[in-house]
PDB file of C-alpha atoms in Angstrom:
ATOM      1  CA  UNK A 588      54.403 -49.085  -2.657  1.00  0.00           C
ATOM      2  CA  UNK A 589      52.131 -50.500  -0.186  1.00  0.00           C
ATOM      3  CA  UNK A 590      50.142 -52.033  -2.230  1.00  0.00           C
ATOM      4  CA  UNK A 591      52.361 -54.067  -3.878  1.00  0.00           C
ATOM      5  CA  UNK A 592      53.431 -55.421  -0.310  1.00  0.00           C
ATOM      6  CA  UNK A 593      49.872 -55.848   0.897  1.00  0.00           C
ATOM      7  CA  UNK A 594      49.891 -58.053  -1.849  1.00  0.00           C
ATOM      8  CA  UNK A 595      53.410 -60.180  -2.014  1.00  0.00           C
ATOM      9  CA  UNK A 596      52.516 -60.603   1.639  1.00  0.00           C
ATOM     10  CA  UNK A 597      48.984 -61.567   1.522  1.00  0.00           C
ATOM     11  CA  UNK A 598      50.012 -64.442  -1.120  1.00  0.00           C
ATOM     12  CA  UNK A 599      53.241 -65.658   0.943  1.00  0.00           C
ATOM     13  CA  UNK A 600      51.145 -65.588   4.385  1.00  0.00           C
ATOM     14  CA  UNK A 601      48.626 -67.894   1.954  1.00  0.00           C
ATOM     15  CA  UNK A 602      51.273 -70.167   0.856  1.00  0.00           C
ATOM     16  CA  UNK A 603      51.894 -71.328   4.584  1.00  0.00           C
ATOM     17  CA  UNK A 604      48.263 -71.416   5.110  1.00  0.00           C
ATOM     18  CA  UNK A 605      47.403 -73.905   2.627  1.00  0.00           C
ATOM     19  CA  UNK A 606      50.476 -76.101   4.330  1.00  0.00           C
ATOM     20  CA  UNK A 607      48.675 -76.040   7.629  1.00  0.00           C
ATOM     21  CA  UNK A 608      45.490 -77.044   5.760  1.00  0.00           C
ATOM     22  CA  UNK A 609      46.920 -79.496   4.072  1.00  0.00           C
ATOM     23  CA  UNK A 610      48.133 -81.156   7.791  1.00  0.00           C
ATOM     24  CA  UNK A 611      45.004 -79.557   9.392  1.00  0.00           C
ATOM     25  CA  UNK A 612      44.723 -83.256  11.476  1.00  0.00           C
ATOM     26  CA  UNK A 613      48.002 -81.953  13.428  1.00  0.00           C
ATOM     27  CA  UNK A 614      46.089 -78.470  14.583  1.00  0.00           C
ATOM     28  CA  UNK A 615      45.397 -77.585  17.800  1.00  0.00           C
ATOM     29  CA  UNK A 616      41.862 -75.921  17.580  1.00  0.00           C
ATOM     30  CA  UNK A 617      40.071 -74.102  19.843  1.00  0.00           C
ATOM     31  CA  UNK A 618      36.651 -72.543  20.715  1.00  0.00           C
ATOM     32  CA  UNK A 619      36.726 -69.112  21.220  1.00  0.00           C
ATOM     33  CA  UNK A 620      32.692 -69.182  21.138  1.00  0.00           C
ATOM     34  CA  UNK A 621      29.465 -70.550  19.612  1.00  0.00           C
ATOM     35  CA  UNK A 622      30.816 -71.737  15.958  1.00  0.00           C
ATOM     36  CA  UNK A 623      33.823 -69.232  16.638  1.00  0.00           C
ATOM     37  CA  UNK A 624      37.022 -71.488  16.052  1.00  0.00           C
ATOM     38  CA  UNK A 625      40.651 -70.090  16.639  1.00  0.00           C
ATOM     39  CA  UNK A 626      43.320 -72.746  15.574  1.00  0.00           C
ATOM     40  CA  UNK A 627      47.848 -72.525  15.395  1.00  0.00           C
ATOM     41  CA  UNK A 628      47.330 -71.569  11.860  1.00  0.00           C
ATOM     42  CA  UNK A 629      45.071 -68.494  12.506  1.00  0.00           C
ATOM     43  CA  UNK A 630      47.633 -67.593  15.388  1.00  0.00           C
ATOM     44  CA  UNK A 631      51.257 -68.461  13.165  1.00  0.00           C
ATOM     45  CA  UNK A 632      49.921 -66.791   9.977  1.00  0.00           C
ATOM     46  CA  UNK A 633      48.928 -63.692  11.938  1.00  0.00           C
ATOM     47  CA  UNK A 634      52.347 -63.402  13.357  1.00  0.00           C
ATOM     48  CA  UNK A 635      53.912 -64.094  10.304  1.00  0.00           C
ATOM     49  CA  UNK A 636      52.356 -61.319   8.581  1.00  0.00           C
ATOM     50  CA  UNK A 637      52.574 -58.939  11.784  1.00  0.00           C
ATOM     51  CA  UNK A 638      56.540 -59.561  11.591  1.00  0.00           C
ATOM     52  CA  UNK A 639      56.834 -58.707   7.866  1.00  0.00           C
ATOM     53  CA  UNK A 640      54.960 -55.393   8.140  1.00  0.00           C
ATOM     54  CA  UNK A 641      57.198 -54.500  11.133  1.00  0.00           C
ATOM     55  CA  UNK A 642      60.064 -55.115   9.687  1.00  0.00           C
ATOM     56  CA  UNK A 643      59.005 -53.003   6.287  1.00  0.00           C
ATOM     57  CA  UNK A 644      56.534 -50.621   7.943  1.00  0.00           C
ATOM     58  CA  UNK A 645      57.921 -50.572  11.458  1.00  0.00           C
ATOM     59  CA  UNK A 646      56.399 -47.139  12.459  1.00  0.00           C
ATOM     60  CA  UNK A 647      52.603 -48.688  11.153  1.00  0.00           C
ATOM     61  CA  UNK A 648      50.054 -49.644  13.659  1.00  0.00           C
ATOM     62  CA  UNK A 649      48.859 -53.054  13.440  1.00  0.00           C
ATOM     63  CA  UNK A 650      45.266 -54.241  14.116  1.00  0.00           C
ATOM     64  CA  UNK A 651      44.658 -58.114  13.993  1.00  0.00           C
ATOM     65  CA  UNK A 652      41.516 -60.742  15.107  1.00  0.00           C
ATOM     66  CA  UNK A 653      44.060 -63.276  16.738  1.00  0.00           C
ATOM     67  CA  UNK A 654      46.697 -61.093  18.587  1.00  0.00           C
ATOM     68  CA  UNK A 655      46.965 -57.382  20.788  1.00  0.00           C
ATOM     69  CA  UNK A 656      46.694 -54.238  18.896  1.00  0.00           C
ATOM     70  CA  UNK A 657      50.376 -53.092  18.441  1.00  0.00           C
ATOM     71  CA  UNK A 658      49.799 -48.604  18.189  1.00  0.00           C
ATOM     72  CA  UNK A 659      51.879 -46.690  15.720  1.00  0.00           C
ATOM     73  CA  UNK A 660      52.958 -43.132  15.108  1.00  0.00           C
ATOM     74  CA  UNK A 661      52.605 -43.216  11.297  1.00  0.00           C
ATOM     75  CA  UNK A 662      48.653 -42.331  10.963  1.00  0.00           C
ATOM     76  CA  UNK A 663      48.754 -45.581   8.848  1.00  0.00           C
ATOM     77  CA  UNK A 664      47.226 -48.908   9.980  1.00  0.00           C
ATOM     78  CA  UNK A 665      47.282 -52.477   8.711  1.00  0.00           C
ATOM     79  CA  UNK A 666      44.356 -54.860   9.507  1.00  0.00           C
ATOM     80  CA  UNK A 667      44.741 -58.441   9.605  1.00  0.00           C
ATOM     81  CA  UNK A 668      42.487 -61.082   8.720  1.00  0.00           C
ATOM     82  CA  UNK A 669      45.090 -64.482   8.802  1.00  0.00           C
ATOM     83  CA  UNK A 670      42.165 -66.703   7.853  1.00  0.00           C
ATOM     84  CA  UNK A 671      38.573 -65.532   7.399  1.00  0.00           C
ATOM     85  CA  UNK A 672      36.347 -68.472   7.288  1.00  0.00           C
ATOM     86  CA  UNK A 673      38.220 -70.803  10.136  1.00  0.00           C
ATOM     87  CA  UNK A 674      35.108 -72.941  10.266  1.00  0.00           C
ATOM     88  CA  UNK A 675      35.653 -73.697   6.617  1.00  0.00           C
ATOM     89  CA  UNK A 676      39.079 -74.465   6.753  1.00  0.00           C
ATOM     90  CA  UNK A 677      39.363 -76.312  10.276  1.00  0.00           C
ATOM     91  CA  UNK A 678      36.510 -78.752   8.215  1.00  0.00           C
ATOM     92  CA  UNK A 679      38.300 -78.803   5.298  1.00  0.00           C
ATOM     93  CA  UNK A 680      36.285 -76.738   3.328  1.00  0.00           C
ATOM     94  CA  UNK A 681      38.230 -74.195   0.794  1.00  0.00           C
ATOM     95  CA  UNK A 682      36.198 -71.113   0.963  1.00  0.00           C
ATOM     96  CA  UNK A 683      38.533 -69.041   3.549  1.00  0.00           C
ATOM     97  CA  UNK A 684      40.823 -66.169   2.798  1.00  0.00           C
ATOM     98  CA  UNK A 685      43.954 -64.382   3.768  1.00  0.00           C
ATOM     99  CA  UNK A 686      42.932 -60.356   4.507  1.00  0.00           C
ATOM    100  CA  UNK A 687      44.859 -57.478   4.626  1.00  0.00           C
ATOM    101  CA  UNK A 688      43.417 -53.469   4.878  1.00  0.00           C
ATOM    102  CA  UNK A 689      45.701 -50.704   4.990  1.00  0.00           C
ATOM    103  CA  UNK A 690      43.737 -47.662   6.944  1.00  0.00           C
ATOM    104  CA  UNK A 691      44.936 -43.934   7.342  1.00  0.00           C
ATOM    105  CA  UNK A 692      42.725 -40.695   8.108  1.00  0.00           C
ATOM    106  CA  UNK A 693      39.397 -42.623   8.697  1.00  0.00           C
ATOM    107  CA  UNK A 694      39.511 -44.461   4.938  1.00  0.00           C
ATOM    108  CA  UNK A 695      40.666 -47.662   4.009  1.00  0.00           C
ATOM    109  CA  UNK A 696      43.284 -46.929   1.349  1.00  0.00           C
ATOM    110  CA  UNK A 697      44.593 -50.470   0.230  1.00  0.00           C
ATOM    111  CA  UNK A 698      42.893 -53.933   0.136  1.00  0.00           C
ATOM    112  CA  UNK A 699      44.075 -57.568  -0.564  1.00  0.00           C
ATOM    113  CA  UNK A 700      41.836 -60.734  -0.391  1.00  0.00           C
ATOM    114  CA  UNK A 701      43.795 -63.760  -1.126  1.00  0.00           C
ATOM    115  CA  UNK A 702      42.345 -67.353  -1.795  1.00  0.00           C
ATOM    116  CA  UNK A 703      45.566 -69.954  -1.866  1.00  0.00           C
ATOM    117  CA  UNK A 704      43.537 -72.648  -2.985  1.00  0.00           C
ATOM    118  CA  UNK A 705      42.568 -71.775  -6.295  1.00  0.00           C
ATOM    119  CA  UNK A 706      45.354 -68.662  -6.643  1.00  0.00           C
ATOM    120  CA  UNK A 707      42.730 -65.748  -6.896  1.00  0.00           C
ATOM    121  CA  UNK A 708      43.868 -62.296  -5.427  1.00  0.00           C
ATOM    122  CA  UNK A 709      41.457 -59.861  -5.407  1.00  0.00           C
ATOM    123  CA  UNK A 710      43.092 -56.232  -4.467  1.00  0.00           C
ATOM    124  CA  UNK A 711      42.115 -51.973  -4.747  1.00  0.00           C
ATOM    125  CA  UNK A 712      43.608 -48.953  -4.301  1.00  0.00           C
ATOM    126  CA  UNK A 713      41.456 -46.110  -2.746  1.00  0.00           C
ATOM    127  CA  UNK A 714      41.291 -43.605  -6.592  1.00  0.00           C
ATOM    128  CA  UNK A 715      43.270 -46.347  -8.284  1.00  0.00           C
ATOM    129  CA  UNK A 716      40.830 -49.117  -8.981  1.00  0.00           C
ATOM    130  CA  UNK A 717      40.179 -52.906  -8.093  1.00  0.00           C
ATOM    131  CA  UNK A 718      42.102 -55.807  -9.925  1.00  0.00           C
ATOM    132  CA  UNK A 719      41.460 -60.143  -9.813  1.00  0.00           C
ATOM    133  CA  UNK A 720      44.917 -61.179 -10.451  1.00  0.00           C
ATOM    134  CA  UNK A 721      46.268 -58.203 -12.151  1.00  0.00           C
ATOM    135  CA  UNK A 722      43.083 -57.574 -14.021  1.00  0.00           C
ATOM    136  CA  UNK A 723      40.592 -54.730 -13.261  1.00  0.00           C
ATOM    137  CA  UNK A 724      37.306 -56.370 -12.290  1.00  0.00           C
ATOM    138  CA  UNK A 725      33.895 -54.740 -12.272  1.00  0.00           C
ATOM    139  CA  UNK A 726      30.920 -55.366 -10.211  1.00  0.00           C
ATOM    140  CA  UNK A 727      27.810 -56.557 -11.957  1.00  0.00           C
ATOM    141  CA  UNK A 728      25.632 -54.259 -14.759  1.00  0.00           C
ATOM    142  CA  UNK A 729      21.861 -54.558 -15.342  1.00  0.00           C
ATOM    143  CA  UNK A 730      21.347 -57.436 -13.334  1.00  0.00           C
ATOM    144  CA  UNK A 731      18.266 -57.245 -11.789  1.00  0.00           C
ATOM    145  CA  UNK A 732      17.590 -59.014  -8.284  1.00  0.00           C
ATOM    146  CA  UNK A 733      15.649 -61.867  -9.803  1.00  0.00           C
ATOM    147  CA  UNK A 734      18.480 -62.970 -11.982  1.00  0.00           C
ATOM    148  CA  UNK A 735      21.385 -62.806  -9.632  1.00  0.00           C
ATOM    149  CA  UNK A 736      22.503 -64.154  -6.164  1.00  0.00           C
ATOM    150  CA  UNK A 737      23.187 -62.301  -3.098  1.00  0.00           C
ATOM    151  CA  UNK A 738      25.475 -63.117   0.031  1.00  0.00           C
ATOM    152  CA  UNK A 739      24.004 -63.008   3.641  1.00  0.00           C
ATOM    153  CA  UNK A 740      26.318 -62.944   6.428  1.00  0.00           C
ATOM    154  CA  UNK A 741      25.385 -64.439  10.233  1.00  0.00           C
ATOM    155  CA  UNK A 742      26.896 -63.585  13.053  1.00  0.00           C
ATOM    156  CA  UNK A 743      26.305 -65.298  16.468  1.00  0.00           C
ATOM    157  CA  UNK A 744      27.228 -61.739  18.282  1.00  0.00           C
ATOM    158  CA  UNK A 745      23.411 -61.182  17.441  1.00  0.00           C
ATOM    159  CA  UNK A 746      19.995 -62.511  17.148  1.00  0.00           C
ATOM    160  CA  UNK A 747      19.448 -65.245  14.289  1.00  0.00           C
ATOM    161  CA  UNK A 748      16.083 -64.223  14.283  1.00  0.00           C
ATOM    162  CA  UNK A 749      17.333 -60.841  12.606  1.00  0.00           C
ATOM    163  CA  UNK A 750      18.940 -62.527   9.484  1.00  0.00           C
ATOM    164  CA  UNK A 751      16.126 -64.917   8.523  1.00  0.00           C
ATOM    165  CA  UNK A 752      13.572 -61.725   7.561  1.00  0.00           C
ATOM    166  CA  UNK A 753      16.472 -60.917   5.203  1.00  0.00           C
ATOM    167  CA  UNK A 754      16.266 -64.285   3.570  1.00  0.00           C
ATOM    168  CA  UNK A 755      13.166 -64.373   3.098  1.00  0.00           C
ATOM    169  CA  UNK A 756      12.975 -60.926   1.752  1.00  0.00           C
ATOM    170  CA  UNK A 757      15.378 -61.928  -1.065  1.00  0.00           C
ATOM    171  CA  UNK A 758      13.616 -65.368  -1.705  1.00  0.00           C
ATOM    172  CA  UNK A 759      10.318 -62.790  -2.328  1.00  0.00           C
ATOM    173  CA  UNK A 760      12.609 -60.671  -4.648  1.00  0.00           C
ATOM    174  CA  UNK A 761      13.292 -63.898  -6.602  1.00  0.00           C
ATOM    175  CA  UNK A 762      17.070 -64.243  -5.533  1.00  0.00           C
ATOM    176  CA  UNK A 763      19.494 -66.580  -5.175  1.00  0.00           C
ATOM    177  CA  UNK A 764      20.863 -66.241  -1.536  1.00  0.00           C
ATOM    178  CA  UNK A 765      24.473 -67.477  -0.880  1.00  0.00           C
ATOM    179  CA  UNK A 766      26.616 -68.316   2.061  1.00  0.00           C
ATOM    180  CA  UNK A 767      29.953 -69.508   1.947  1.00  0.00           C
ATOM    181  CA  UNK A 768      31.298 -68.978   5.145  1.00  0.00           C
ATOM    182  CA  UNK A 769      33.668 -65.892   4.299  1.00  0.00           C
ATOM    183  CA  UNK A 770      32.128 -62.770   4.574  1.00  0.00           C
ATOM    184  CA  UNK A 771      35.077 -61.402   2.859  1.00  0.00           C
ATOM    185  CA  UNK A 772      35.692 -63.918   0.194  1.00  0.00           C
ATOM    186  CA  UNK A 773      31.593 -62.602  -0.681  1.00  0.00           C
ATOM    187  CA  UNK A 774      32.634 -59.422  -0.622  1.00  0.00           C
ATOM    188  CA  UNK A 775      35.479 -59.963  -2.925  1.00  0.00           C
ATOM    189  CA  UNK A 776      32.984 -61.728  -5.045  1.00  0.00           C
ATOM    190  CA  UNK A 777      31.017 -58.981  -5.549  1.00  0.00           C
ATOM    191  CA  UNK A 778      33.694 -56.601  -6.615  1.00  0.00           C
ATOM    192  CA  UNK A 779      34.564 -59.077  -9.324  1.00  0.00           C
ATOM    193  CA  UNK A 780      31.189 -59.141 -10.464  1.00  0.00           C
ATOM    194  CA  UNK A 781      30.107 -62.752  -9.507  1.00  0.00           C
ATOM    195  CA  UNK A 782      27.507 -61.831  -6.372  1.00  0.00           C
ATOM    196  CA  UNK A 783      24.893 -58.617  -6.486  1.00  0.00           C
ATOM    197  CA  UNK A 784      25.657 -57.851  -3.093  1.00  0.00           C
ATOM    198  CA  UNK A 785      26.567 -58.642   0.476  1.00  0.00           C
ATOM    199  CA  UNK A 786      24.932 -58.140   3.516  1.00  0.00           C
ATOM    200  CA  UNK A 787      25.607 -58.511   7.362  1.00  0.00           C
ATOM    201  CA  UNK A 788      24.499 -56.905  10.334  1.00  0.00           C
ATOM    202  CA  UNK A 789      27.758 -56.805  12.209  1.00  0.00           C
ATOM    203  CA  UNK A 790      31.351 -57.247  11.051  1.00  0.00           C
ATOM    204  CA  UNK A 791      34.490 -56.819  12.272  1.00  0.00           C
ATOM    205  CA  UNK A 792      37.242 -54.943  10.712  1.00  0.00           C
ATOM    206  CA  UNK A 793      39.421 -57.306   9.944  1.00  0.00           C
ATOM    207  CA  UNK A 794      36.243 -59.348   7.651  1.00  0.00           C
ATOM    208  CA  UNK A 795      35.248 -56.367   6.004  1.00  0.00           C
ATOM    209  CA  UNK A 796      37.218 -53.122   5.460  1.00  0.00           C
ATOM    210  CA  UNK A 797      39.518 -54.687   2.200  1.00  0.00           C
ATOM    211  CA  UNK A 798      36.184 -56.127   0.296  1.00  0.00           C
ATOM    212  CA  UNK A 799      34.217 -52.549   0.917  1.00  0.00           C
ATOM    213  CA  UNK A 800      37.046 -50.501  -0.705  1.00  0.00           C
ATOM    214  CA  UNK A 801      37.122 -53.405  -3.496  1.00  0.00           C
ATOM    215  CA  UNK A 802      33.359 -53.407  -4.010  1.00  0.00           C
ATOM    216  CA  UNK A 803      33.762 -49.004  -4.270  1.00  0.00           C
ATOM    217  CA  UNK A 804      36.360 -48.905  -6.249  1.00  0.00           C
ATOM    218  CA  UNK A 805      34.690 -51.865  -8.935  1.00  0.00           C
ATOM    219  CA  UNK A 806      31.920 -49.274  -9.159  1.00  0.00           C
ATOM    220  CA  UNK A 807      29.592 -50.861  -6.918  1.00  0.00           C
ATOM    221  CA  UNK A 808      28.054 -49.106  -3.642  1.00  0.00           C
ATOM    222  CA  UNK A 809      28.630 -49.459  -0.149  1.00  0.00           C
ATOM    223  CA  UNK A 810      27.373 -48.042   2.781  1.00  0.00           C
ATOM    224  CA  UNK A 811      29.731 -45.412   3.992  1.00  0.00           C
ATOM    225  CA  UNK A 812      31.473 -45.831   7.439  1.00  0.00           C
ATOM    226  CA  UNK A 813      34.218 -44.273   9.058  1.00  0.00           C
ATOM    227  CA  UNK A 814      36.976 -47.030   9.068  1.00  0.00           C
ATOM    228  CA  UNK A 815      38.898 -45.658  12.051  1.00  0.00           C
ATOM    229  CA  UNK A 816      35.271 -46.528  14.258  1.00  0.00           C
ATOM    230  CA  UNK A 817      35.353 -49.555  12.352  1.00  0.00           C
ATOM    231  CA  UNK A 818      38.333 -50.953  13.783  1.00  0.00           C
ATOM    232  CA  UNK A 819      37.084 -50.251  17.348  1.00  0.00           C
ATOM    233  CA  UNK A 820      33.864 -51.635  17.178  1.00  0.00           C
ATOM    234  CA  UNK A 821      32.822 -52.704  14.010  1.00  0.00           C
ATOM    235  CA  UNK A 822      29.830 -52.626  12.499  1.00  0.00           C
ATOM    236  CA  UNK A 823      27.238 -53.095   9.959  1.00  0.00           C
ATOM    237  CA  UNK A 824      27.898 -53.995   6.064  1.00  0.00           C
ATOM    238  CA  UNK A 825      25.507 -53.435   3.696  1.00  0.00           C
ATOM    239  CA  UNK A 826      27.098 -53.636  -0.392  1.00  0.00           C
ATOM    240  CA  UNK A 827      25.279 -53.610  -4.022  1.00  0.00           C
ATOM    241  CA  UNK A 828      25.607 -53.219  -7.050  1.00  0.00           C
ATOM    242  CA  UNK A 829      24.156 -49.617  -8.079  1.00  0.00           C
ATOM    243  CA  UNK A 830      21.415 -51.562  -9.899  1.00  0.00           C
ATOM    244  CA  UNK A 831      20.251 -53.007  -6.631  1.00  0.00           C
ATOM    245  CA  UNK A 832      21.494 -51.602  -3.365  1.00  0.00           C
ATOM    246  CA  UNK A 833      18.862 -49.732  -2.169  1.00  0.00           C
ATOM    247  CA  UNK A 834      16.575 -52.014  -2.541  1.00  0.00           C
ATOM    248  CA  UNK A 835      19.292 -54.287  -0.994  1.00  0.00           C
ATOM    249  CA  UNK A 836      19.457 -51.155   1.851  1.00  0.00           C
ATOM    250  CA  UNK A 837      15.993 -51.289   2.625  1.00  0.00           C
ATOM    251  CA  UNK A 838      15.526 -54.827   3.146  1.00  0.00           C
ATOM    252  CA  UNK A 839      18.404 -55.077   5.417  1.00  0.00           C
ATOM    253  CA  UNK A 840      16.900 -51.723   7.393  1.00  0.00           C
ATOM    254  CA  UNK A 841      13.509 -52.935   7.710  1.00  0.00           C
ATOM    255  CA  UNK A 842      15.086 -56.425   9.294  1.00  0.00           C
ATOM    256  CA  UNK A 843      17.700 -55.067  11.527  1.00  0.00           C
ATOM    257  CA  UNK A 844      15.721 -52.020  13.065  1.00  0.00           C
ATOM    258  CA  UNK A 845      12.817 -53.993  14.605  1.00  0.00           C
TER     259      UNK A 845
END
């Protein structure tokens, strides 16, 4: 079952990322762009993982932030994540994640979000439900704005300008605004109930397709995209709990369409 490999593999390629952050002095890091950090353990855990689904799944495309797309014939593809949040780690600070999406006819069908450092894997099933550790997790009930916290994601692919209206927005709401530096990490923290929602004008696949099918299938909402397009050229995320995401919706509309 896919799954079930999504997951072994998600936790092993974890294991040897928490060895390269525990030498992260011996890393070669480089900058890919403005606070955009690529580093050997980004690269090596990639492979790693690329090399166990081609040896289980060998007829599965492969889709991955560090390394060249790799086509397959199957109509199923796997997209990698090796370390969301490279800042983070390459500072020493242990909010990043190991992500894996499994994608076939335009839907992401399985999700894992791993965290090595405190052993918390978040994982879904398109129709089969979301799970923290082998637990089903639910997203947040009858919490209203004012009483909760919501993630806001930056990217430097667009104007900052465009994210601070957002802020502010949610300050006026009476919310707690969060940041972490792991879009999907927030993501999985609003599928297990912990966040309100998560917003960001543009993400990539890789950041955002396993924490979307999490957040759905926790009974939260998401804004629907084709994941196929996705993949090409990502896109926007907007995610709430069904008690707030349209206000959640508008805010980020009536910020990113000026």
């Amino acid at each position: 079952m896919k799954s079930a490999f999504a997951i072994d593999l998600c936790q092993s390629a974890g294991r040897k990322a928490r060895d390269y952050f525990q030498n992260r002095d011996q890393l070669t890091v480089d900058q890919k762009g403005a606070q955009d950090w690529v580093s050997d353990a980004d690269r090596n855990v990639e492979q790693f993982i690329r090399e166990q689904i081609s040896e289980r799944w060998p007829t599965d495309g492969i889709f991955g932030e560090e390394h060249g797309d790799t086509a397959g014939q199957s109509g199923f593809d796997w997209v990698i994540d090796p370390i969301d949040g490279t800042t983070n780690f390459v500072n020493g600070i242990p909010n990043w994640t190991i992500v894996l999406a499994g994608v076939s006819g335009g839907e992401t069908q399985v999700g894992v979000i791993h965290d090595p450092i405190i052993n918390e894997t978040f994982a879904a099933v398109r129709g089969g439900g979301a799970t923290l550790n082998g637990t089903p997790m639910h997203v947040a009930t009858g919490t209203a704005l004012e009483n909760g916290t919501v993630a806001v994601g930056y990217s430097n692919r667009l104007r900052a300008e465009r994210t601070v209206p957002v802020v502010g927005a949610l300050i006026d709401q009476g919310a707690m605004f969060h940041r972490n530096g792991s879009g999907a990490l927030s993501l999985a923290y609003v599928a297990a109930g912990r966040l309100l929602g998560y917003l960001e004008e543009h993400m990539n696949a890789w950041d955002c397709l396993a924490g979307q099918l999490m957040i759905a299938e926790a009974g939260g909402v998401v804004e629907v995209q084709d994941a196929s397009d996705m993949i090409r050229n990502g896109g926007r995320v907007i995610t709430g709990t069904p008690d707030v995401f349209d206000t959640l919706k508008g805010i980020a509309i009536s910020a990113w369409n000026t």
